[in-house]
mmCIF file of C-alpha atoms in Angstrom:
data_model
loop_
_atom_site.group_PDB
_atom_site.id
_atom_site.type_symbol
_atom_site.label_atom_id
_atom_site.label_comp_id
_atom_site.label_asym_id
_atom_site.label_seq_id
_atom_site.Cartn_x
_atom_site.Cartn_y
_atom_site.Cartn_z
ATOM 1 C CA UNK A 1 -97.942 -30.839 142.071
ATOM 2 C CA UNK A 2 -95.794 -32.184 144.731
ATOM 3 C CA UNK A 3 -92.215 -32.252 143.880
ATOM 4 C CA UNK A 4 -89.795 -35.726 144.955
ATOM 5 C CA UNK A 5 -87.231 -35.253 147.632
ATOM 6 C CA UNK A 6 -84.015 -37.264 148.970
ATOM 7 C CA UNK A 7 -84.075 -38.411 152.703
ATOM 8 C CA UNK A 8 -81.331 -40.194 154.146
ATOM 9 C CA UNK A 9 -83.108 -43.235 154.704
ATOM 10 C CA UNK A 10 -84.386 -43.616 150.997
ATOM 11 C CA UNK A 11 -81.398 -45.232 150.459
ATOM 12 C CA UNK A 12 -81.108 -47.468 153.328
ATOM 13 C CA UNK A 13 -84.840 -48.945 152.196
ATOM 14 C CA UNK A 14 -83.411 -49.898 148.584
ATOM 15 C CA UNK A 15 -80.620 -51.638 150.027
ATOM 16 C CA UNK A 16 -83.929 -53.377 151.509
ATOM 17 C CA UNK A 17 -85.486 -53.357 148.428
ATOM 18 C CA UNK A 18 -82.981 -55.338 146.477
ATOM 19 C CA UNK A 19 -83.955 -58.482 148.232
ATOM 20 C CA UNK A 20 -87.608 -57.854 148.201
ATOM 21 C CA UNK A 21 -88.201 -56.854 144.470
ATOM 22 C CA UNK A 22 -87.429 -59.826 142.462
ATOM 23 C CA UNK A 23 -89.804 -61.598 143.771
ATOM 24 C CA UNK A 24 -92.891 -58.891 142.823
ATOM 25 C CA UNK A 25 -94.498 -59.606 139.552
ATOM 26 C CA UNK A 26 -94.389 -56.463 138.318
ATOM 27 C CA UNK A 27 -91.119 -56.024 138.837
ATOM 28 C CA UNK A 28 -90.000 -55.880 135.523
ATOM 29 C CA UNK A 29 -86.218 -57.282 135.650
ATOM 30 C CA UNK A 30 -85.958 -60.669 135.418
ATOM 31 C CA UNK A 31 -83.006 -63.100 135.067
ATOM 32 C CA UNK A 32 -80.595 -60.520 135.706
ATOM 33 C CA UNK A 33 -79.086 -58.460 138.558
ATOM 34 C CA UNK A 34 -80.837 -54.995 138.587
ATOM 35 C CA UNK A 35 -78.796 -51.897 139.763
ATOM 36 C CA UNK A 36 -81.281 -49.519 142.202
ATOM 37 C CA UNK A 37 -81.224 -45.991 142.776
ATOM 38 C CA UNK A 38 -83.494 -44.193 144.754
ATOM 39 C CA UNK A 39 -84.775 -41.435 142.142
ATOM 40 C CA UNK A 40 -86.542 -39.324 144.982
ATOM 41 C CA UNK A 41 -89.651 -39.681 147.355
ATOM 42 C CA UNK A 42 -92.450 -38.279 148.565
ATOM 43 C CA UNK A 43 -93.535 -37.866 152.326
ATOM 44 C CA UNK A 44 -97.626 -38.135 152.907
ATOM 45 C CA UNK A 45 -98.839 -37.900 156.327
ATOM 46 C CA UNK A 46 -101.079 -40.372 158.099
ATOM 47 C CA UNK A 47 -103.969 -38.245 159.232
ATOM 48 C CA UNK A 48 -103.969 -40.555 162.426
ATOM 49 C CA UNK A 49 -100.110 -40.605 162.565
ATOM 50 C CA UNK A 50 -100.140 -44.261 162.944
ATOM 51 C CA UNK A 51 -96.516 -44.720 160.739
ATOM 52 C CA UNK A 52 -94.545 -42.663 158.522
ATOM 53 C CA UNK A 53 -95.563 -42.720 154.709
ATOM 54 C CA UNK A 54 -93.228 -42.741 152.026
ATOM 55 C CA UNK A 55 -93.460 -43.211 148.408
ATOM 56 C CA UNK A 56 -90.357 -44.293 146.795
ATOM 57 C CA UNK A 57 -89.282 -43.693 143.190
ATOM 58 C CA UNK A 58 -86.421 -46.680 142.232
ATOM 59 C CA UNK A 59 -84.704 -46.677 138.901
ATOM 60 C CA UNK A 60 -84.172 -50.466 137.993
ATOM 61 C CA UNK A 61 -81.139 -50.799 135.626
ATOM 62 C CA UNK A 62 -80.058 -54.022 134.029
ATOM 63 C CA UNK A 63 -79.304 -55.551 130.432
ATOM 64 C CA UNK A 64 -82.744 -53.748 128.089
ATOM 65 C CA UNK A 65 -84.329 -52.256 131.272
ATOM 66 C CA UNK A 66 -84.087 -48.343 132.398
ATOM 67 C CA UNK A 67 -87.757 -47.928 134.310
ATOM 68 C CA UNK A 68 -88.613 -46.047 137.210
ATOM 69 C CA UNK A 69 -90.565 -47.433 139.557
ATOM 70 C CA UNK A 70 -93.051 -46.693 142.727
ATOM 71 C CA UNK A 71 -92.793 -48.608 145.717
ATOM 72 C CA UNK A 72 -95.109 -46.937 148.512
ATOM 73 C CA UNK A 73 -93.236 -48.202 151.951
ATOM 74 C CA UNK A 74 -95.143 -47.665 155.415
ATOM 75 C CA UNK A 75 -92.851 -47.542 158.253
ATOM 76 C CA UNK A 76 -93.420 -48.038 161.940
ATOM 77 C CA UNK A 77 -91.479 -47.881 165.477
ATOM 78 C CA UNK A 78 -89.798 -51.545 166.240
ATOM 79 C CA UNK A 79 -92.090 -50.980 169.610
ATOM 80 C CA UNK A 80 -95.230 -50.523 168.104
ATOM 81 C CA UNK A 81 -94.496 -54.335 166.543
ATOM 82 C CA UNK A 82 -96.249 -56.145 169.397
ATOM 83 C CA UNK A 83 -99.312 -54.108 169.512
ATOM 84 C CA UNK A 84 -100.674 -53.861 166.169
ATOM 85 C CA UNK A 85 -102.889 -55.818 164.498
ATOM 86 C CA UNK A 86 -103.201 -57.735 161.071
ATOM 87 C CA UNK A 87 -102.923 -54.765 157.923
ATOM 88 C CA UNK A 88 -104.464 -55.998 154.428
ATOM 89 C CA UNK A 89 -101.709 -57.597 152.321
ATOM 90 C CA UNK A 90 -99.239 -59.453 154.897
ATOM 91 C CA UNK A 91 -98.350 -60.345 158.441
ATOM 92 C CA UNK A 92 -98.111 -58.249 161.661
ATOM 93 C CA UNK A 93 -96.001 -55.059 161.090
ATOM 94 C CA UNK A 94 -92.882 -57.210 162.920
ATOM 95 C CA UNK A 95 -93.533 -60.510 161.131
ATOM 96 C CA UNK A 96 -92.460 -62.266 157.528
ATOM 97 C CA UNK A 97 -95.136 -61.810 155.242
ATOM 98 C CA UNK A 98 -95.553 -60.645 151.553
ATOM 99 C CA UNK A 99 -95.939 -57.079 152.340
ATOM 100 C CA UNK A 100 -93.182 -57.372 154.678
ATOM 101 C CA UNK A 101 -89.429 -56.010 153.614
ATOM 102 C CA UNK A 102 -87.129 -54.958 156.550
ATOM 103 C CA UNK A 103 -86.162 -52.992 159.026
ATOM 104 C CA UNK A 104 -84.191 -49.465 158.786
ATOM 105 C CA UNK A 105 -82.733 -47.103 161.272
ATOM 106 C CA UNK A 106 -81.251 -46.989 164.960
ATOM 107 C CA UNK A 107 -83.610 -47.298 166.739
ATOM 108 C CA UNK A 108 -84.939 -50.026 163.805
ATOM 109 C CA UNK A 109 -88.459 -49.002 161.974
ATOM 110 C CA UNK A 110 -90.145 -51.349 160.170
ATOM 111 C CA UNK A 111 -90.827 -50.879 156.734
ATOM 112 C CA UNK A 112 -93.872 -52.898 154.605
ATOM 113 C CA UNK A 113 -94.936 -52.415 151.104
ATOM 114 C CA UNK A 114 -97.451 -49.711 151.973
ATOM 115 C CA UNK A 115 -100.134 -50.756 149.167
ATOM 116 C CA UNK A 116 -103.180 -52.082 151.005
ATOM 117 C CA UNK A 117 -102.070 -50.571 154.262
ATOM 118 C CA UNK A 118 -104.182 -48.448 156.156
ATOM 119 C CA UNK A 119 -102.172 -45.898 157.189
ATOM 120 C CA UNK A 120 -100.708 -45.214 153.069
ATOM 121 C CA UNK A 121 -104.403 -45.227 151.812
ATOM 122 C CA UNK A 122 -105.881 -42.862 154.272
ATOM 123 C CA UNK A 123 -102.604 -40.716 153.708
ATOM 124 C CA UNK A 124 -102.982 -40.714 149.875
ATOM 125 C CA UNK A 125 -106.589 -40.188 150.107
ATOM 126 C CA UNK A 126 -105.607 -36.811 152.132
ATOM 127 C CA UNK A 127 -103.145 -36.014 149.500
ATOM 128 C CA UNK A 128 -104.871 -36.750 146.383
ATOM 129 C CA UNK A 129 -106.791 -34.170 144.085
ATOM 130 C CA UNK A 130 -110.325 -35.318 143.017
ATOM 131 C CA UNK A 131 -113.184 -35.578 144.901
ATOM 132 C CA UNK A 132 -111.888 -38.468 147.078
ATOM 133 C CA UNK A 133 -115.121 -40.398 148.438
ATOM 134 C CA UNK A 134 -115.155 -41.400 152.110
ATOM 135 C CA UNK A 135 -113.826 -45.108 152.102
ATOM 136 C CA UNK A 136 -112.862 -47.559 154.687
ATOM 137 C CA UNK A 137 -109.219 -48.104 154.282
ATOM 138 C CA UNK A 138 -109.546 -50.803 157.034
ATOM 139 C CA UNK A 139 -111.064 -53.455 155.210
ATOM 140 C CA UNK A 140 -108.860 -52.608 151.733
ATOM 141 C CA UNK A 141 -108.267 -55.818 149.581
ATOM 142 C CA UNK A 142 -105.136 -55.837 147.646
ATOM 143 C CA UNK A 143 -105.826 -57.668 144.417
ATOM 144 C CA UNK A 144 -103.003 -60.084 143.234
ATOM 145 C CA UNK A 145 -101.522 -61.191 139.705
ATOM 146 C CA UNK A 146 -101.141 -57.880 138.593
ATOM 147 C CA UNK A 147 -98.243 -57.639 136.219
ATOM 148 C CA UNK A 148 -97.326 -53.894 136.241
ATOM 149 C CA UNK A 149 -99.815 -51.967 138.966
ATOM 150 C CA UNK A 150 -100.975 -52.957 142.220
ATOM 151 C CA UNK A 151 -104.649 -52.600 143.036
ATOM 152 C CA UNK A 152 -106.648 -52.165 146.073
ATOM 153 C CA UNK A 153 -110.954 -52.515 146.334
ATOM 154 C CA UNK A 154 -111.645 -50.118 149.202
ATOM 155 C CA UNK A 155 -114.939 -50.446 150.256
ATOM 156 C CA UNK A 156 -117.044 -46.855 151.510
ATOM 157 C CA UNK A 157 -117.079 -46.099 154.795
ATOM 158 C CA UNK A 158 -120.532 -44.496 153.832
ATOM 159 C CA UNK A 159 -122.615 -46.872 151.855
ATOM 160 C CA UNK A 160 -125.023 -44.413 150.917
ATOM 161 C CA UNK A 161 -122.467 -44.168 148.020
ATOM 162 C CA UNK A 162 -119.987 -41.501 146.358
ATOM 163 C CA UNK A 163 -120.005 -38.033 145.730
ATOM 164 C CA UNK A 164 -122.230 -36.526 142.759
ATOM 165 C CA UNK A 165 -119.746 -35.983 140.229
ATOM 166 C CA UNK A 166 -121.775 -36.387 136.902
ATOM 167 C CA UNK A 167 -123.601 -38.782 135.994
ATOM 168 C CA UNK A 168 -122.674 -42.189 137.171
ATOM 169 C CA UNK A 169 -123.792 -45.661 135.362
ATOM 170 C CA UNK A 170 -126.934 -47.067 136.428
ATOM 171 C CA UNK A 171 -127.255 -50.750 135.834
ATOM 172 C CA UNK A 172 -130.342 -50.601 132.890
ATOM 173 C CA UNK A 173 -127.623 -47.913 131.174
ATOM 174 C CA UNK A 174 -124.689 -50.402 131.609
ATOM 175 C CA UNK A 175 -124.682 -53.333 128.651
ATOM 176 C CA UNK A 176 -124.914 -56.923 129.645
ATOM 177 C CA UNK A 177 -121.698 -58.285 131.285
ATOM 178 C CA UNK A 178 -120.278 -54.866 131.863
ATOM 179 C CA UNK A 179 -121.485 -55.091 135.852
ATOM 180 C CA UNK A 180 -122.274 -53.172 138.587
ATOM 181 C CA UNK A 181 -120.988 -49.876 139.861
ATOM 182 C CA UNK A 182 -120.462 -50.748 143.642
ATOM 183 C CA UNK A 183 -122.208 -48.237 146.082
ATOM 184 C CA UNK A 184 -119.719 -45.732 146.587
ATOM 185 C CA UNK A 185 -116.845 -48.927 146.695
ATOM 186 C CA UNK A 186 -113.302 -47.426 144.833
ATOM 187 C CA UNK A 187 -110.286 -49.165 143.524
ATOM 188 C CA UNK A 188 -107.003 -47.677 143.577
ATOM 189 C CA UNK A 189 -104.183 -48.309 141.116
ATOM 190 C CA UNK A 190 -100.706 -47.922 141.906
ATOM 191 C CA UNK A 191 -98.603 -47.579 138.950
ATOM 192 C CA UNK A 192 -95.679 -49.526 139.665
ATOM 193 C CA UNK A 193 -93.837 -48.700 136.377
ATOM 194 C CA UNK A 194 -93.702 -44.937 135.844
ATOM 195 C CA UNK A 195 -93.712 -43.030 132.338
ATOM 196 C CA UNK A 196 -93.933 -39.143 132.104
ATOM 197 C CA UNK A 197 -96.721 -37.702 131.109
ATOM 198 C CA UNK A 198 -100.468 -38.153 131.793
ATOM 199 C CA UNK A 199 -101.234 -40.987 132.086
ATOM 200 C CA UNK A 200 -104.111 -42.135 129.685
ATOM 201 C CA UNK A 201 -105.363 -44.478 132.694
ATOM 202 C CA UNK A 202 -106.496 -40.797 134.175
ATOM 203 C CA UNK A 203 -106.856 -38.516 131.856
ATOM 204 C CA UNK A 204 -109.124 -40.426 129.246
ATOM 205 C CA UNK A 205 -111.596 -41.649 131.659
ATOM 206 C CA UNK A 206 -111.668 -37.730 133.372
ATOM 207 C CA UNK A 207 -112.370 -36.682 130.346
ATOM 208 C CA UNK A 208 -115.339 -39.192 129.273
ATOM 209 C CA UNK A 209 -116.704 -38.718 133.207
ATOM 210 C CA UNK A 210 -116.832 -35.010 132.753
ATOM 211 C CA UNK A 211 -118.932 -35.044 129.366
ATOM 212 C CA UNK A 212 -120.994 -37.437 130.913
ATOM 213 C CA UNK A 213 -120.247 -40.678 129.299
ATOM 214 C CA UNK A 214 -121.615 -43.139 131.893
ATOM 215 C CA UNK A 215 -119.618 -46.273 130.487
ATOM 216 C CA UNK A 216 -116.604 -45.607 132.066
ATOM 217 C CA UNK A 217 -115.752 -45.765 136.109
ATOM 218 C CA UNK A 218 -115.765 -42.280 137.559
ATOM 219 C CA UNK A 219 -112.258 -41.132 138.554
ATOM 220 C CA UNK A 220 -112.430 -40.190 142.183
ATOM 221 C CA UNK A 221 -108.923 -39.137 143.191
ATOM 222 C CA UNK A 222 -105.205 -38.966 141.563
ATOM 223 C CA UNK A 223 -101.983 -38.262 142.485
ATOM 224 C CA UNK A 224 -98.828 -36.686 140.569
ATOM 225 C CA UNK A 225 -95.252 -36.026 141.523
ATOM 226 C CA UNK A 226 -92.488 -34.704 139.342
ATOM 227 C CA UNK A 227 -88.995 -36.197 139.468
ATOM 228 C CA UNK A 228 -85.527 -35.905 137.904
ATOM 229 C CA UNK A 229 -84.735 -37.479 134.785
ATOM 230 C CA UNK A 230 -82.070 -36.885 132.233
ATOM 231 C CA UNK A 231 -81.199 -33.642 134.091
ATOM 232 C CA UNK A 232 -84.325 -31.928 134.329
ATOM 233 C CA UNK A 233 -87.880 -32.838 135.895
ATOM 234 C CA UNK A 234 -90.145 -34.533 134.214
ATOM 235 C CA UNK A 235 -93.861 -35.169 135.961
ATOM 236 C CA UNK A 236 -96.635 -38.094 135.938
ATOM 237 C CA UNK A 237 -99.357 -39.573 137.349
ATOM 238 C CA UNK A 238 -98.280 -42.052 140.468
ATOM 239 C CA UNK A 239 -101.910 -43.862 141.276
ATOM 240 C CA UNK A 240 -105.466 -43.037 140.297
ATOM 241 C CA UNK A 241 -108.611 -43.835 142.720
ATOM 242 C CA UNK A 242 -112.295 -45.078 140.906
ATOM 243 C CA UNK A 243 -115.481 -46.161 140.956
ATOM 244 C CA UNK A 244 -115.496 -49.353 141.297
ATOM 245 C CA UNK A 245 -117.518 -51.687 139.036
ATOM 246 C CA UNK A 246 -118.043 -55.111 140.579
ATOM 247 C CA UNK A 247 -119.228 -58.316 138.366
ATOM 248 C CA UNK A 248 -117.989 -57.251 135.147
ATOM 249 C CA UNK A 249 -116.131 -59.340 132.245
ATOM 250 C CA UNK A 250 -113.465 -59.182 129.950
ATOM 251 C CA UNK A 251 -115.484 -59.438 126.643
ATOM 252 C CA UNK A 252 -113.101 -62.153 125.013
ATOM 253 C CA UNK A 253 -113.384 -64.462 127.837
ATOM 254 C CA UNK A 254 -117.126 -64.223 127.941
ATOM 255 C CA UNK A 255 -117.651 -64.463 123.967
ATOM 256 C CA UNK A 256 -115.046 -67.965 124.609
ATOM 257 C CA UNK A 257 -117.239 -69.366 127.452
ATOM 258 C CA UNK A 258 -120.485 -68.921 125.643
ATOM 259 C CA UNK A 259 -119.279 -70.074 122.256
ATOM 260 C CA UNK A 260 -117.975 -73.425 124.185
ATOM 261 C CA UNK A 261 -121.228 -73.401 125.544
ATOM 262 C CA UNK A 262 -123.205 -72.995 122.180
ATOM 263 C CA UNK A 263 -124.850 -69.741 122.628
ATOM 264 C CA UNK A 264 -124.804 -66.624 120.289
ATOM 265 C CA UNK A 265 -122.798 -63.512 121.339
ATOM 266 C CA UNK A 266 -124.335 -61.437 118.532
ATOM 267 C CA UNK A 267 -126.833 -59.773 120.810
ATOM 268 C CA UNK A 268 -123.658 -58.765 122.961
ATOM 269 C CA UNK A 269 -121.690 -58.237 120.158
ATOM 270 C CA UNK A 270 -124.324 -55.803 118.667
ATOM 271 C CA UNK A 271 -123.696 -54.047 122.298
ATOM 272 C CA UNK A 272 -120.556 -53.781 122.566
ATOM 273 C CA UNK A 273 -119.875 -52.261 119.326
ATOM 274 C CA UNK A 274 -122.694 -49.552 119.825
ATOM 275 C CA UNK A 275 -120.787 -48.447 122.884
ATOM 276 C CA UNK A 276 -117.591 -48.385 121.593
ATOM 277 C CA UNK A 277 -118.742 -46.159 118.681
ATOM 278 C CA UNK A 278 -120.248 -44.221 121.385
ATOM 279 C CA UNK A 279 -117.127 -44.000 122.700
ATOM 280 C CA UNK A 280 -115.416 -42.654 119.422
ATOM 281 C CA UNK A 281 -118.141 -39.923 119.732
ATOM 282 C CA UNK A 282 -117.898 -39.238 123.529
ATOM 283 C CA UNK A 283 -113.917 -39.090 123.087
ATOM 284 C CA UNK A 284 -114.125 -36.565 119.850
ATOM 285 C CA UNK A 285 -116.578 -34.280 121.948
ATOM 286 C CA UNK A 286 -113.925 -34.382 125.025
ATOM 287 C CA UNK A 287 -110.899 -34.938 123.368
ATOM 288 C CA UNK A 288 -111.167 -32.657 120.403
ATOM 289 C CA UNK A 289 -108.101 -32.775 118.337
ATOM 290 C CA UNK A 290 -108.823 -29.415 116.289
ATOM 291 C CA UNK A 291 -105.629 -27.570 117.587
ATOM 292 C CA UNK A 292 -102.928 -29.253 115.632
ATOM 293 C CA UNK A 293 -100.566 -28.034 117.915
ATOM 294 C CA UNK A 294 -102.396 -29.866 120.950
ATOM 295 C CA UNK A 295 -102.774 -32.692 118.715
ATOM 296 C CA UNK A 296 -99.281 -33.272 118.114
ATOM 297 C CA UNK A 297 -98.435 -32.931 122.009
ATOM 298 C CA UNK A 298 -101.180 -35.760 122.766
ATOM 299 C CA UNK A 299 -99.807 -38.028 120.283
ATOM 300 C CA UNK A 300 -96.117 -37.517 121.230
ATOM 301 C CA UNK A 301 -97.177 -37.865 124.980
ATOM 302 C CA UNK A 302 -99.092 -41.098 124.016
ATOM 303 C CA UNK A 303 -96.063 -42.284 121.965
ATOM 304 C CA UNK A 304 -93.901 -41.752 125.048
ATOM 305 C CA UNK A 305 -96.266 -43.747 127.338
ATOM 306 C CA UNK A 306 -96.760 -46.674 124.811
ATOM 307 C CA UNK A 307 -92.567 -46.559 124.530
ATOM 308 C CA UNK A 308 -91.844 -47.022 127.888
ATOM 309 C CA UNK A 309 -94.814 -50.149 128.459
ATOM 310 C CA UNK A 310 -92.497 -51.671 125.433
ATOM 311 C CA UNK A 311 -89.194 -51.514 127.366
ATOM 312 C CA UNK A 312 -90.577 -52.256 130.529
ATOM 313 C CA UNK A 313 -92.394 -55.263 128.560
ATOM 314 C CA UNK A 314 -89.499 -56.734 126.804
ATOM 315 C CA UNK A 315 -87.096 -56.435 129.609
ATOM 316 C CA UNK A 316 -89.071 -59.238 131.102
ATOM 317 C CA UNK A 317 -87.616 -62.364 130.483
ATOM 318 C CA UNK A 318 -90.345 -64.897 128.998
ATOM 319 C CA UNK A 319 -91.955 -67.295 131.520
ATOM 320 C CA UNK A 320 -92.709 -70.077 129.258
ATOM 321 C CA UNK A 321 -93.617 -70.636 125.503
ATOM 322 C CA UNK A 322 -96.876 -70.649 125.410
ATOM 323 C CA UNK A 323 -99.445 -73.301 123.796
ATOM 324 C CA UNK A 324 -101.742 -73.218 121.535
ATOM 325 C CA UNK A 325 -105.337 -73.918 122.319
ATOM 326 C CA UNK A 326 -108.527 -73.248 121.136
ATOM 327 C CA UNK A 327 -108.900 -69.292 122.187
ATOM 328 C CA UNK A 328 -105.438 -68.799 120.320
ATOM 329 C CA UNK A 329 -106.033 -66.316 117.125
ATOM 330 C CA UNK A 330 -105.084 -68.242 113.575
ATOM 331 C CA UNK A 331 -101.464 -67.936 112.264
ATOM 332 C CA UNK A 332 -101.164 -65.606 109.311
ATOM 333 C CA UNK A 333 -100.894 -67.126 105.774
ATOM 334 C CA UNK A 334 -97.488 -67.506 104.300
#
C-alpha cells in the first residue's frame, strides 16, 4: 500500500485549487471560505510518459467541515500546449475548460483535473491491484452530476470482454431493469471525499464477486494510499474500477414511471425482493460475522465511514427547499 508524500509543488497546485474547487459539485464547502492544506500525494507514472501524474490529498476546513479530499491533477510542459489534442473532460491542455485549473512552475506546467484524462487512467490502471482489464483510456467519458465521486465509462480496448474472474452476470440471470453487463466496458470511481477504512464501495462487492454472486458488477481494479491524520496514518481506498452494467434503473424511478403509466410493478417487485434476500444470504456466506471480535471492527469501521458521509453531507449548504410532488413519501402522523 503506497504511502502519501509532500512535493514542493503540492502546494503551489492548492493555491490553484482554491479558485477551481468551489465550483465542483462535490466539493463539499459551500457558502463559506474553505482553508486548504495539501495532506500528501501520490506520484503514478504514465506508462507512455505523456505528463506527470499526481494525486492530491486536500483537507477542506471551514465552519462544520473537516474532509479530506482527492483531486487527481495531470500536468504537462507549457510547450507541449500547442500540440496536443482534445482529452475527455475539457479543453486543450493550454485552454479554459472545466477540467482546466492553472499553471505551476518556472518553466510553467499545466495542470488539469486528471479524472477522464488519458494519461491518469492508464497510470492508475498500472498502479492499481485487481485484475485490471485492458481498456481504452482514449475514448473515457467522464460522467457529470455526481455529488461526492467522479466517474469515468472506459470502454475495452479488447471487446472480446474482461478477464475471467468468477462468474459474471449473464443477461437471463440479471432481473428485469437491472441491465446489461457491457463487454468488458469498466467504470471507475474516484472518491472525492475520503474516509479511513475500507471502503464498503470495494470491499462488499469483492466479497459478493468472489462467492460468486452474479448481481453485483465485478470489481476489476482498486487503489489505496495511507495518509496522516491526527498524528498517525490512517489508510483507505482512493478509487475502485468495475464492470460496467449499461441500461440499468434505479428501482424507485422505474416503479414511479410505470405506476404513472398504470402498470403493475408486482412482478418486479416480486424480483427485486428475491434478490435482495439473496443478497442477505450471499453477504452472510462472505461476510460471516461469527468472530465477535471481527464483528465489532466491521461495524466500528462502517460507523466511521457512515460518520464522515454525515459531516461531509451537512457541511453543504442547502440548494433550495425542496417541493413536494407526487414521488414525495407521506409526512408522519402527529
Amino acid at each position: 500500500m503506497a504511502v502519501t508524500d509532500h512535493e514542493p509543488t503540492d502546494d503551489e497546485v492548492v493555491r490553484l485549487l482554491a479558485d477551481w474547487l468551489p465550483d465542483r459539485r462535490w466539493f463539499p464547502v459551500k457558502g463559506a471560505d474553505a482553508r486548504l492544506t495539501a495532506v500528501g500525494g501520490l506520484t503514478l507514472a504514465d506508462p507512455r510518459g505523456e505528463a506527470r501524474v499526481r494525486i492530491l490529498l486536500v483537507r477542506a476546513e471551514a465552519p462544520g467541515v473537516d474532509t479530506v479530499l482527492q483531486v487527481p491533477v495531470t500536468m504537462r510542459p507549457d510547450r507541449t500546449a500547442a500540440d496536443d489534442g482534445p482529452t475527455p473532460g475539457g479543453a486543450r491542455p493550454g485552454q479554459a475548460g472545466p477540467a482546466w485549473i492553472g499553471s505551476v512552475g518556472s518553466p510553467p506546467m499545466h495542470v488539469r483535473d486528471g479524472v477522464g484524462d488519458p494519461a491518469f487512467l492508464r497510470a492508475w490502471m498500472s498502479a492499481a491491484e485487481g485484475p485490471r482489464p485492458p481498456v481504452d483510456a482514449e475514448h473515457a467519458r467522464v460522467l457529470t452530476g455526481e455529488q461526492s465521486n467522479t466517474s469515468v465509462i472506459i470502454p475495452a480496448s479488447d471487446p472480446a470482454g474482461a478477464p475471467d474472474e468468477g462468474p459474471a452476470a449473464s443477461a437471463e440471470s440479471r432481473p428485469p431493469g437491472a441491465g446489461d453487463a457491457t463487454h468488458g466496458a469498466a467504470i471507475l470511481k474516484v472518491f472525492r471525499a475520503l474516509a479511513p477504512g475500507d471502503n464498503p464501495d470495494v470491499d462488499v462487492p469483492r466479497a459478493l464477486a468472489r462467492g460468486g454472486w452474479v448481481h453485483v458488477p465485478r470489481p476489476l481494479g482498486w487503489l489505496e494510499a495511507q495518509w496522516p491524520e491526527d498524528g498517525s496514518l490512517v489508510h483507505g481506498h482512493l478509487a475502485v474500477l468495475s464492470e460496467f452494467v449499461d441500461g440499468a434503473q434505479d428501482g424507485f424511478e422505474l416503479a414511479c414511471a410505470m405506476a404513472e403509466r398504470g402498470e403493475s410493478f408486482a412482478d418486479l417487485a416480486r424480483d427485486l425482493g428475491s434478490v435482495v434476500a439473496g443478497m442477505h444470504a450471499a453477504l452472510a456466506s462472505a461476510l460471516p460475522t461469527t468472530d465477535p471480535g471481527r464483528a465489532d471492527e466491521r461495524a466500528a469501521a462502517t460507523a466511521d465511514a457512515v460518520r464522515a458521509r454525515y459531516r461531509w453531507a451537512s457541511g453543504r449548504s442547502s440548494r433550495s427547499t425542496p417541493t413536494a410532488s407526487r414521488r414525495s413519501p407521506p409526512a408522519p402522523p402527529g
